[in-house]
């Protein structure tokens, strides 16, 4: 079990070599139990997308995920990972995603996820991925019409979620926003309008089996006088993933530390062990990221 | 009955919590009404539906049509107030029915309306003759202190949930390390401030413990003692007593507590004590005799029985004998 936990998902043939021809019925029973257990574990790993520490901390049921990062430890890689898992979710083609991108153009995400083994262009064509290019948001009108632009954006997102849900694939849908700080800038600093928009996105999670993942830059708000968007988001979130640099500085093997706080609001979100706060290190690679407890890097 | 004004969570969550805590669905439909300000607070969804010429699908869950009422204009505080009262009047009962109002949360309301209008709403509700109690939730770190205080002034009881472990050193070293939060997610300090009718303020301290769906309150009497002692002002000299000092004080025999231990009673009246007077050559014998005469003629017949009060009374004791008065 320990071996499987840190390895990449095992291919199915690994279990073909298990010898079920036993000399005693007890031995064969035990072997069959082990085999069933491993197969179950593998299925679970496939569902969560590899049995790494991040998926263990997150559990399948988290509805509203807030990812916090800073300049020294950017967490865009978490979004990429979650996007890949959202598009791969559910064995038989279920699941889908909507990406509201203010930070980068489509080509950037396509390139990054291609190295991680996920073809965004293909998903976009097959309508599994809905890409909203918001680099020029809100466009022409400014001022009081910000609320209207956001309402229209929400309307588009709701339509996409409804269409996906109505189709054959009734799997988990993920709405991802990269990122909320830029959305606030686009709204001319009006945090209230952004919060209204986010609230409506949150209602989608409870009504339509949908997850919301947002990225926010924590260091923008740390020196603010008033209470910013960050505090509100921390209250709304079911799960907070915070990326921070190591206190000891830069390192080649470890790029930073990740804290996951799983508030477990609803029953299906409570982690089995009851643990609510996870803290581990990460290293970003070309094809993904490694998560490991401090000191256990091999 | 109970009217829940729901901003932060879907109405089903509240119903689910109540069901989980033992209320059956009949009781729920009889006694609970939820004003749903969560699903469509600004009417965006309704606008989308009318644009797409769809029929109004009504409440999301058809089985709870009577219990849940959608409210779509949270910026209009007067309309909100009327809706709450209308829902409350709808409770059936013999004679005059009273209902309570729960608001989750005032912090969300404050994003849509001003402090003054919401205070006005609460005052209106408070003075309504059918409303027996109002309770609301406020996230104090989302607002300026003065706004939190304003709402505290409106209330007769303030209950604060405070973190057990406070990360006072939120500096560079602790950045990103949130492992101390693990403790805070299952335990907290619970502090209640009660404003009595006679104006006195009473404090209660407990410890809150969350296990699964249950919330337990453990009264922390030890905590309250610590707080009482800390009511002494912080100055540069020591106002407290050490153990030895406390026992010495307990051993002191007060002058009016005894009638003499067999020695002549020397009541100090400002003059020097007798043995010293004997040795002083300036004092005349006549003066000395006068003193001794005065002592001898002290009337031994009158007795005073003095029962000492307890020494354990702390400063600012919470017990007010007038508390029993119900004027």
Coordinates of C-alpha atoms in Angstrom, one line a residue:
Chain A
X1 CA 0.0 0.0 0.0
X2 CA 2.8 2.4 0.9
X3 CA 4.4 1.6 -2.4
X4 CA 1.3 2.4 -4.4
X5 CA 0.7 5.7 -2.5
X6 CA 3.8 7.4 -3.8
X7 CA 4.0 5.8 -7.2
X8 CA 2.2 6.9 -10.4
X9 CA -1.1 5.1 -11.1
X10 CA -0.4 1.5 -11.6
X11 CA -1.3 -0.1 -14.9
X12 CA -3.9 -2.8 -14.8
X13 CA -1.4 -5.6 -15.8
X14 CA 0.4 -5.3 -12.5
X15 CA -2.2 -7.5 -10.9
X16 CA -2.3 -10.2 -13.6
X17 CA 0.7 -11.9 -11.9
X18 CA -1.0 -12.4 -8.6
X19 CA -1.1 -16.1 -8.0
X20 CA -4.6 -17.1 -7.0
X21 CA -3.9 -20.8 -7.2
X22 CA -3.4 -21.6 -3.5
X23 CA -2.7 -24.8 -1.7
X24 CA -5.1 -23.9 1.1
X25 CA -8.5 -22.2 0.8
X26 CA -7.6 -19.7 3.6
X27 CA -4.6 -18.5 1.6
X28 CA -6.7 -18.1 -1.6
X29 CA -9.3 -16.1 0.4
X30 CA -6.7 -13.8 1.8
X31 CA -5.2 -13.3 -1.6
X32 CA -8.6 -12.5 -3.1
X33 CA -9.2 -10.0 -0.4
X34 CA -5.9 -8.3 -1.1
X35 CA -6.6 -8.3 -4.8
X36 CA -10.1 -6.8 -4.3
X37 CA -8.6 -4.2 -2.0
X38 CA -5.9 -3.2 -4.4
X39 CA -8.3 -3.0 -7.3
X40 CA -10.6 -0.8 -5.2
X41 CA -7.7 1.4 -4.3
X42 CA -6.7 1.7 -7.8
X43 CA -10.2 2.7 -8.9
X44 CA -10.2 5.3 -6.2
X45 CA -6.9 6.6 -7.3
X46 CA -8.2 6.9 -10.8
X47 CA -11.2 8.8 -9.6
X48 CA -9.1 11.3 -7.6
X49 CA -6.4 11.3 -10.3
X50 CA -3.5 9.6 -8.6
X51 CA -3.2 8.9 -4.9
X52 CA -1.0 11.9 -4.0
X53 CA -1.1 14.0 -0.9
X54 CA -3.1 16.8 -2.6
X55 CA -6.0 14.5 -3.6
X56 CA -5.9 12.9 -0.2
X57 CA -6.3 16.2 1.5
X58 CA -8.9 17.4 -0.9
X59 CA -11.3 14.5 -1.0
X60 CA -13.8 14.2 -3.8
X61 CA -16.6 16.4 -2.4
X62 CA -15.0 19.8 -2.0
X63 CA -17.4 22.4 -3.5
X64 CA -15.7 25.7 -3.2
X65 CA -11.9 25.7 -3.5
X66 CA -9.9 28.8 -2.9
X67 CA -6.2 28.6 -3.9
X68 CA -4.0 31.3 -2.4
X69 CA -0.5 32.1 -3.6
X70 CA 2.1 34.8 -3.6
X71 CA 4.9 36.0 -5.8
X72 CA 7.5 33.7 -4.1
X73 CA 5.3 30.6 -4.5
X74 CA 2.9 30.9 -7.4
X75 CA 0.2 28.3 -7.3
X76 CA -0.9 28.3 -11.0
X77 CA 0.4 24.7 -11.1
X78 CA -2.4 23.7 -8.7
X79 CA -5.0 25.1 -11.1
X80 CA -3.4 23.2 -14.0
X81 CA -3.4 20.0 -12.0
X82 CA -7.1 20.5 -10.9
X83 CA -8.1 21.3 -14.5
X84 CA -6.4 18.2 -15.7
X85 CA -8.2 16.1 -13.1
X86 CA -11.5 17.8 -13.8
X87 CA -11.3 16.9 -17.5
X88 CA -10.2 13.4 -16.8
X89 CA -12.8 12.8 -14.1
X90 CA -15.1 9.9 -14.2
X91 CA -14.1 6.8 -16.2
X92 CA -16.7 7.0 -19.0
X93 CA -16.4 10.6 -20.2
X94 CA -18.2 12.4 -17.4
X95 CA -17.2 15.7 -16.1
X96 CA -16.3 19.0 -17.8
X97 CA -14.8 22.3 -17.0
X98 CA -15.2 26.0 -17.6
X99 CA -12.1 28.1 -17.4
X100 CA -12.5 31.9 -16.9
X101 CA -9.1 33.1 -17.9
X102 CA -8.0 36.6 -17.1
X103 CA -4.3 35.9 -16.6
X104 CA -3.2 34.0 -19.7
X105 CA -4.4 33.3 -23.3
X106 CA -5.6 29.9 -24.3
X107 CA -2.3 29.0 -26.0
X108 CA -0.5 29.2 -22.7
X109 CA -2.8 26.7 -20.9
X110 CA -2.8 24.5 -24.0
X111 CA 1.0 24.4 -23.9
X112 CA 1.3 23.8 -20.2
X113 CA -1.3 21.0 -20.0
X114 CA 0.0 19.3 -23.1
X115 CA 3.3 18.7 -21.2
X116 CA 1.1 17.2 -18.4
X117 CA -0.5 14.8 -20.8
X118 CA -3.8 16.6 -21.3
X119 CA -4.9 17.9 -24.7
X120 CA -6.9 21.1 -24.1
X121 CA -7.6 21.8 -27.8
X122 CA -9.2 18.4 -28.2
X123 CA -11.4 19.0 -25.1
X124 CA -12.3 22.4 -26.3
X125 CA -13.4 21.1 -29.6
X126 CA -15.5 18.3 -28.0
X127 CA -17.1 20.9 -25.7
X128 CA -15.7 19.2 -22.5
X129 CA -13.8 22.4 -21.9
X130 CA -15.4 25.8 -22.2
X131 CA -12.8 28.5 -22.4
X132 CA -13.8 32.1 -21.6
X133 CA -11.1 34.5 -22.8
X134 CA -11.5 37.4 -20.4
X135 CA -8.2 39.1 -20.9
X136 CA -10.1 42.1 -22.2
X137 CA -13.0 41.9 -19.7
X138 CA -15.2 43.8 -19.3
X139 CA -14.6 45.4 -22.7
X140 CA -16.2 48.7 -23.8
X141 CA -18.5 49.8 -21.0
X142 CA -17.1 50.8 -17.6
X143 CA -18.4 52.4 -14.4
X144 CA -21.9 51.4 -13.2
X145 CA -22.2 48.8 -15.9
X146 CA -19.6 46.5 -14.2
X147 CA -22.4 44.7 -12.3
X148 CA -24.2 44.2 -15.6
X149 CA -21.1 42.8 -17.3
X150 CA -20.6 40.4 -14.4
X151 CA -24.3 39.4 -14.5
X152 CA -23.9 38.7 -18.2
X153 CA -20.7 36.7 -17.5
X154 CA -22.6 34.7 -14.9
X155 CA -25.4 34.1 -17.3
X156 CA -23.0 32.6 -19.8
X157 CA -21.4 30.4 -17.2
X158 CA -24.8 29.2 -16.0
X159 CA -25.8 28.3 -19.5
X160 CA -22.7 26.3 -20.0
X161 CA -23.2 24.4 -16.8
X162 CA -26.8 23.7 -17.6
X163 CA -25.9 22.4 -21.1
X164 CA -23.3 20.1 -19.8
X165 CA -25.6 18.8 -17.1
X166 CA -28.4 18.2 -19.5
X167 CA -26.2 16.2 -21.8
X168 CA -25.2 12.5 -21.4
X169 CA -22.3 13.4 -19.1
X170 CA -23.8 14.1 -15.7
X171 CA -20.4 14.0 -14.1
X172 CA -18.8 16.6 -11.9
X173 CA -18.4 20.0 -13.6
X174 CA -15.7 22.5 -12.5
X175 CA -15.7 26.2 -12.9
X176 CA -12.3 27.7 -12.6
X177 CA -11.3 31.3 -12.3
X178 CA -7.7 32.5 -13.0
X179 CA -7.7 34.7 -11.2
X180 CA -10.0 36.7 -8.8
X181 CA -7.5 39.4 -8.2
X182 CA -7.5 40.3 -11.9
X183 CA -11.3 40.1 -11.9
X184 CA -11.3 42.7 -9.1
X185 CA -9.0 44.9 -11.2
X186 CA -11.3 44.4 -14.2
X187 CA -14.2 45.5 -12.0
X188 CA -12.3 48.7 -11.2
X189 CA -11.6 47.6 -7.6
X190 CA -15.2 47.0 -6.8
X191 CA -14.9 44.0 -4.4
X192 CA -18.7 44.0 -3.8
X193 CA -19.5 43.3 -7.4
X194 CA -16.9 40.6 -7.6
X195 CA -18.3 39.0 -4.5
X196 CA -21.8 39.1 -5.9
X197 CA -20.5 37.3 -9.0
X198 CA -18.7 34.8 -6.9
X199 CA -21.8 34.2 -4.7
X200 CA -23.8 33.3 -7.8
X201 CA -21.1 30.9 -8.9
X202 CA -21.2 29.4 -5.4
X203 CA -25.0 28.9 -5.8
X204 CA -24.2 26.8 -8.9
X205 CA -22.2 24.5 -6.7
X206 CA -25.1 23.6 -4.5
X207 CA -27.7 23.5 -7.2
X208 CA -25.9 21.8 -10.1
X209 CA -23.3 19.3 -8.8
X210 CA -20.5 21.7 -9.7
X211 CA -17.2 22.7 -8.2
X212 CA -15.7 26.2 -8.1
X213 CA -12.0 26.7 -8.0
X214 CA -10.6 30.2 -7.7
X215 CA -7.1 31.5 -7.5
X216 CA -6.3 34.6 -5.5
X217 CA -3.0 36.3 -4.8
X218 CA -2.7 36.6 -1.0
X219 CA 0.2 39.1 -1.0
X220 CA -1.8 41.8 -2.7
X221 CA -4.1 42.1 0.3
X222 CA -1.7 41.7 3.2
X223 CA -1.0 45.4 3.5
X224 CA -4.5 46.7 2.9
X225 CA -6.2 48.9 5.5
X226 CA -9.7 47.7 4.9
X227 CA -10.9 44.1 4.7
X228 CA -10.3 42.8 1.2
X229 CA -11.6 40.1 -1.0
X230 CA -9.3 37.6 0.6
X231 CA -11.1 37.6 4.0
X232 CA -14.5 37.1 2.3
X233 CA -13.2 34.3 0.2
X234 CA -11.7 32.5 3.2
X235 CA -15.2 32.4 4.7
X236 CA -16.9 31.2 1.5
X237 CA -14.4 28.5 0.9
X238 CA -14.9 24.8 1.8
X239 CA -11.3 24.1 1.1
X240 CA -8.3 26.5 1.2
X241 CA -5.1 25.6 -0.5
X242 CA -2.3 27.9 0.4
X243 CA 1.1 28.0 -1.3
X244 CA 3.9 29.7 0.5
X245 CA 7.7 29.8 0.1
X246 CA 9.9 27.8 2.5
X247 CA 11.0 29.9 5.5
X248 CA 14.6 28.8 4.7
X249 CA 14.5 30.3 1.2
X250 CA 15.0 28.9 -2.3
X251 CA 15.9 25.3 -2.9
X252 CA 16.2 23.1 -6.0
X253 CA 14.4 20.1 -4.7
X254 CA 11.6 21.8 -2.8
X255 CA 9.8 24.8 -4.4
X256 CA 7.6 25.6 -1.4
X257 CA 5.0 24.4 1.1
X258 CA 1.4 23.8 0.6
X259 CA -1.2 24.0 3.3
X260 CA -4.6 22.5 2.8
X261 CA -7.4 23.4 5.1
X262 CA -10.5 21.2 4.6
X263 CA -13.3 22.8 6.5
X264 CA -15.6 19.9 5.7
X265 CA -18.9 21.8 5.6
X266 CA -21.1 19.1 4.3
X267 CA -21.1 15.4 5.2
X268 CA -19.6 14.1 2.0
X269 CA -16.6 16.4 2.4
X270 CA -15.5 15.2 5.8
X271 CA -12.2 13.4 5.3
X272 CA -12.3 9.9 6.7
X273 CA -9.6 10.4 9.2
X274 CA -11.1 13.6 10.5
X275 CA -8.0 15.6 9.8
X276 CA -8.7 19.1 8.7
X277 CA -5.3 20.7 8.1
X278 CA -2.6 19.2 5.9
X279 CA 0.8 20.7 5.4
X280 CA 3.4 19.4 3.0
X281 CA 6.1 20.4 0.5
X282 CA 5.9 20.5 -3.3
X283 CA 8.1 20.5 -6.3
X284 CA 6.8 21.7 -9.6
X285 CA 7.8 19.6 -12.6
X286 CA 7.2 19.9 -16.4
X287 CA 4.6 17.1 -16.3
X288 CA 2.9 17.9 -13.0
X289 CA 4.0 18.3 -9.4
X290 CA 5.3 16.2 -6.6
X291 CA 3.9 16.4 -3.1
X292 CA 5.7 15.0 -0.1
X293 CA 6.0 15.4 3.6
X294 CA 9.0 17.5 4.7
X295 CA 12.1 15.3 4.9
X296 CA 10.7 12.4 3.0
X297 CA 12.0 13.3 -0.4
X298 CA 13.8 10.4 -2.0
Chain B
X1 CA -42.1 29.6 15.0
X2 CA -38.7 30.5 13.5
X3 CA -38.0 32.6 10.5
X4 CA -34.5 32.0 9.1
X5 CA -33.2 34.8 6.8
X6 CA -30.6 32.8 4.8
X7 CA -27.9 34.6 3.0
X8 CA -24.8 32.4 3.3
X9 CA -26.1 28.9 2.8
X10 CA -28.7 27.1 0.7
X11 CA -32.0 26.7 2.6
X12 CA -31.7 22.9 2.4
X13 CA -28.6 23.1 4.6
X14 CA -30.6 24.6 7.5
X15 CA -33.4 22.1 7.1
X16 CA -30.9 19.3 7.0
X17 CA -29.2 20.5 10.2
X18 CA -32.6 20.7 12.0
X19 CA -33.6 17.3 10.8
X20 CA -30.3 16.0 12.0
X21 CA -30.9 17.4 15.4
X22 CA -34.2 15.6 15.9
X23 CA -36.9 17.8 14.5
X24 CA -39.2 15.8 12.3
X25 CA -40.5 17.1 9.0
X26 CA -44.0 17.8 10.3
X27 CA -42.6 20.1 13.0
X28 CA -40.4 21.7 10.4
X29 CA -43.2 22.6 8.1
X30 CA -45.2 23.9 11.0
X31 CA -42.6 25.9 12.7
X32 CA -39.9 26.9 10.3
X33 CA -40.0 29.4 7.5
X34 CA -36.9 30.2 5.5
X35 CA -36.5 33.5 3.6
X36 CA -34.1 32.4 0.8
X37 CA -31.7 35.3 0.2
X38 CA -29.0 32.8 -1.0
X39 CA -30.3 31.5 -4.3
X40 CA -30.9 34.7 -6.2
X41 CA -30.3 37.7 -4.0
X42 CA -30.0 40.3 -6.8
X43 CA -32.5 38.7 -9.2
X44 CA -29.9 37.8 -11.8
X45 CA -31.4 34.3 -12.4
X46 CA -34.8 35.7 -12.8
X47 CA -33.5 38.1 -15.4
X48 CA -31.9 35.3 -17.2
X49 CA -35.1 33.3 -17.2
X50 CA -37.1 36.2 -18.5
X51 CA -34.6 36.8 -21.2
X52 CA -34.8 33.2 -22.3
X53 CA -38.6 33.4 -22.0
X54 CA -38.6 30.5 -19.6
X55 CA -41.3 30.0 -17.0
X56 CA -40.5 30.7 -13.5
X57 CA -39.4 27.4 -12.0
X58 CA -40.1 28.7 -8.5
X59 CA -38.2 27.2 -5.6
X60 CA -35.5 24.7 -6.4
X61 CA -37.0 22.0 -4.2
X62 CA -40.7 21.4 -4.8
X63 CA -41.3 19.5 -1.5
X64 CA -40.4 22.6 0.5
X65 CA -42.5 25.1 -1.3
X66 CA -44.2 26.4 1.8
X67 CA -41.2 26.4 4.0
X68 CA -38.8 28.3 1.6
X69 CA -39.6 31.6 0.1
X70 CA -37.2 33.2 -2.4
X71 CA -36.3 36.8 -2.0
X72 CA -34.7 38.6 -4.9
X73 CA -34.0 42.2 -3.8
X74 CA -31.6 42.2 -0.9
X75 CA -30.7 45.8 -1.4
X76 CA -34.2 46.9 -0.5
X77 CA -34.1 46.7 3.3
X78 CA -37.7 47.8 3.8
X79 CA -39.0 45.1 1.5
X80 CA -36.8 42.6 3.4
X81 CA -38.3 43.7 6.7
X82 CA -41.8 43.3 5.4
X83 CA -41.1 39.9 4.0
X84 CA -39.7 38.7 7.3
X85 CA -42.8 39.9 9.2
X86 CA -45.1 38.5 6.6
X87 CA -43.5 35.1 6.9
X88 CA -43.7 35.3 10.7
X89 CA -47.4 36.2 10.7
X90 CA -48.1 33.1 8.7
X91 CA -47.5 30.8 11.6
X92 CA -50.7 29.1 12.8
X93 CA -51.5 28.8 16.4
X94 CA -54.1 29.5 19.1
X95 CA -54.2 33.0 20.2
X96 CA -51.3 35.2 19.7
X97 CA -48.3 33.5 18.0
X98 CA -44.8 34.6 18.7
X99 CA -41.9 33.9 16.4
X100 CA -38.1 34.3 16.4
X101 CA -35.9 35.6 13.7
X102 CA -32.5 34.2 12.8
X103 CA -30.2 36.0 10.4
X104 CA -27.3 34.2 8.7
X105 CA -25.5 36.5 8.3
X106 CA -25.4 40.2 9.0
X107 CA -22.0 40.3 7.3
X108 CA -23.5 39.4 4.0
X109 CA -26.4 41.9 4.5
X110 CA -23.8 44.6 5.1
X111 CA -22.5 44.0 1.6
X112 CA -25.8 45.1 0.1
X113 CA -27.0 47.8 2.5
X114 CA -25.7 50.4 4.9
X115 CA -25.1 49.9 8.6
X116 CA -27.8 52.4 9.4
X117 CA -30.5 50.7 7.3
X118 CA -29.7 47.3 8.8
X119 CA -29.7 48.7 12.3
X120 CA -33.1 50.2 11.5
X121 CA -34.3 46.8 10.3
X122 CA -33.2 45.1 13.5
X123 CA -34.8 47.9 15.6
X124 CA -38.0 47.5 13.7
X125 CA -38.1 43.8 14.2
X126 CA -37.2 44.2 17.8
X127 CA -40.2 46.5 18.5
X128 CA -42.6 44.2 16.7
X129 CA -45.0 42.8 19.2
X130 CA -45.0 39.3 17.7
X131 CA -41.3 38.8 17.6
X132 CA -39.9 37.2 20.8
X133 CA -36.2 37.1 19.9
X134 CA -33.8 37.9 17.2
X135 CA -30.4 36.3 16.7
X136 CA -27.8 37.0 14.1
X137 CA -24.3 36.0 13.0
X138 CA -21.6 38.4 12.3
X139 CA -18.0 37.8 11.2
X140 CA -16.1 40.4 13.1
X141 CA -13.0 40.3 11.0
X142 CA -14.9 41.3 7.9
X143 CA -15.9 44.7 9.2
X144 CA -14.4 47.7 10.9
X145 CA -14.6 47.5 14.7
X146 CA -17.1 50.4 14.9
X147 CA -19.6 48.5 12.9
X148 CA -19.3 45.3 15.0
X149 CA -19.7 47.5 18.1
X150 CA -22.8 49.2 16.6
X151 CA -24.5 45.8 16.3
X152 CA -23.3 44.7 19.7
X153 CA -24.9 47.8 21.2
X154 CA -28.2 46.8 19.7
X155 CA -28.1 43.4 21.4
X156 CA -28.8 42.2 24.9
X157 CA -26.4 39.3 24.6
X158 CA -23.2 38.9 22.6
X159 CA -21.6 35.5 22.2
X160 CA -18.1 35.5 20.8
X161 CA -16.4 32.4 19.4
X162 CA -12.7 33.0 19.7
X163 CA -9.8 30.9 18.5
X164 CA -8.0 28.7 21.0
X165 CA -4.7 29.1 19.4
X166 CA -3.9 32.6 18.2
X167 CA -1.0 33.0 15.9
X168 CA 0.4 36.1 17.4
X169 CA 3.6 35.8 15.5
X170 CA 2.2 36.1 12.0
X171 CA 5.5 37.1 10.7
X172 CA 7.7 35.8 8.0
X173 CA 8.7 32.6 9.8
X174 CA 5.2 31.3 10.2
X175 CA 4.1 32.2 6.7
X176 CA 2.3 29.4 5.1
X177 CA 2.4 27.1 8.1
X178 CA -1.2 26.7 9.1
X179 CA -0.8 23.6 11.2
X180 CA -1.9 25.5 14.3
X181 CA -5.3 25.8 12.6
X182 CA -6.0 22.1 13.2
X183 CA -6.7 22.7 16.8
X184 CA -8.8 25.8 16.0
X185 CA -11.1 23.8 13.8
X186 CA -12.3 21.6 16.6
X187 CA -12.0 23.7 19.7
X188 CA -12.7 27.3 20.5
X189 CA -13.3 29.7 23.3
X190 CA -16.8 30.8 23.9
X191 CA -17.5 34.0 25.7
X192 CA -20.9 35.4 26.4
X193 CA -21.6 38.9 27.5
X194 CA -25.1 39.4 29.0
X195 CA -26.7 42.7 29.5
X196 CA -29.1 42.5 32.4
X197 CA -32.2 44.6 32.8
X198 CA -30.7 46.5 35.7
X199 CA -27.7 47.5 33.6
X200 CA -25.2 45.0 35.0
X201 CA -23.1 43.1 32.6
X202 CA -22.5 39.4 33.2
X203 CA -19.7 37.4 31.6
X204 CA -19.7 33.7 31.0
X205 CA -16.8 31.6 29.7
X206 CA -17.0 28.2 28.2
X207 CA -15.0 26.0 25.9
X208 CA -16.5 24.9 22.7
X209 CA -15.7 21.5 21.2
X210 CA -16.8 20.3 17.8
X211 CA -17.0 16.5 17.2
X212 CA -18.5 15.6 13.9
X213 CA -22.0 17.2 13.9
X214 CA -22.1 17.7 17.7
X215 CA -21.1 20.8 19.4
X216 CA -20.3 20.5 23.1
X217 CA -19.9 23.3 25.6
X218 CA -17.7 22.7 28.5
X219 CA -18.0 25.3 31.3
X220 CA -14.6 26.6 32.2
X221 CA -14.8 27.8 35.8
X222 CA -11.0 27.9 36.0
X223 CA -11.0 30.3 33.1
X224 CA -13.3 32.7 34.9
X225 CA -11.2 32.9 37.9
X226 CA -8.2 33.8 35.8
X227 CA -10.2 36.5 34.2
X228 CA -11.3 37.9 37.5
X229 CA -7.8 38.2 38.8
X230 CA -6.8 39.9 35.6
X231 CA -9.3 42.7 36.4
X232 CA -6.7 44.2 38.7
X233 CA -5.0 47.1 36.9
X234 CA -1.6 46.4 35.4
X235 CA 0.8 48.7 37.4
X236 CA 4.5 48.5 38.2
X237 CA 4.0 47.4 41.7
X238 CA 2.5 44.1 42.9
X239 CA -1.1 44.4 44.0
X240 CA -1.5 40.7 44.6
X241 CA -0.7 38.6 47.7
X242 CA 1.7 35.7 47.8
X243 CA 0.7 32.5 49.6
X244 CA 2.7 33.4 52.7
X245 CA 1.1 36.8 52.8
X246 CA -2.3 35.3 52.4
X247 CA -1.8 32.9 55.4
X248 CA -0.2 35.7 57.5
X249 CA -3.3 37.8 56.8
X250 CA -5.5 35.0 57.8
X251 CA -3.7 34.7 61.1
X252 CA -4.0 38.3 62.1
X253 CA -6.2 38.8 65.1
X254 CA -8.1 42.0 64.6
X255 CA -8.2 44.4 67.6
X256 CA -12.0 44.2 68.0
X257 CA -12.0 40.5 67.8
X258 CA -10.8 39.6 71.2
X259 CA -11.3 40.7 74.8
X260 CA -7.7 40.2 75.9
X261 CA -5.4 37.3 76.2
X262 CA -4.6 37.8 79.8
X263 CA -2.4 40.8 79.1
X264 CA -3.6 44.2 80.0
X265 CA -5.4 45.7 77.0
X266 CA -3.4 48.4 75.5
X267 CA -5.6 50.5 73.3
X268 CA -3.4 52.8 71.4
X269 CA -4.8 56.2 71.7
X270 CA -1.9 58.1 70.1
X271 CA 0.3 58.3 73.2
X272 CA 3.3 56.2 73.8
X273 CA 3.0 52.7 75.2
X274 CA 3.3 52.3 79.0
X275 CA 6.7 50.5 79.2
X276 CA 8.2 53.2 77.1
X277 CA 6.5 55.8 79.2
X278 CA 8.1 54.4 82.4
X279 CA 11.4 54.8 80.9
X280 CA 10.9 58.3 79.8
X281 CA 12.2 60.7 82.5
X282 CA 10.1 63.6 81.2
X283 CA 6.7 62.1 82.0
X284 CA 5.5 62.9 85.5
X285 CA 4.4 60.1 87.8
X286 CA 0.9 61.8 87.9
X287 CA 0.5 61.4 84.2
X288 CA 1.5 57.8 84.4
X289 CA -0.9 57.1 87.2
X290 CA -3.7 58.7 85.2
X291 CA -3.0 56.4 82.3
X292 CA -3.0 53.3 84.5
X293 CA -6.3 54.4 86.2
X294 CA -7.9 54.9 82.9
X295 CA -6.9 51.4 81.9
X296 CA -8.2 49.8 85.1
X297 CA -11.5 51.4 84.9
X298 CA -12.2 50.0 81.5
X299 CA -15.6 48.4 81.7
X300 CA -15.2 44.6 81.3
X301 CA -18.9 43.9 81.3
X302 CA -19.8 45.0 77.7
X303 CA -19.0 42.3 75.1
X304 CA -18.8 42.4 71.4
X305 CA -18.9 39.3 69.5
X306 CA -17.5 39.8 66.1
X307 CA -17.8 37.3 63.4
X308 CA -15.3 37.9 60.7
X309 CA -16.5 37.9 57.1
X310 CA -14.8 35.6 54.6
X311 CA -11.5 36.8 53.3
X312 CA -12.1 35.1 50.0
X313 CA -14.1 37.8 48.3
X314 CA -12.3 38.8 45.2
X315 CA -12.4 42.4 44.0
X316 CA -15.4 43.1 41.8
X317 CA -17.2 40.1 42.8
X318 CA -19.9 39.1 40.4
X319 CA -22.6 38.5 42.9
X320 CA -24.9 41.4 43.4
X321 CA -27.4 40.8 46.2
X322 CA -29.7 43.1 44.3
X323 CA -29.8 40.7 41.3
X324 CA -32.8 38.9 42.9
X325 CA -34.9 42.0 42.6
X326 CA -37.1 41.9 39.6
X327 CA -38.3 45.4 39.2

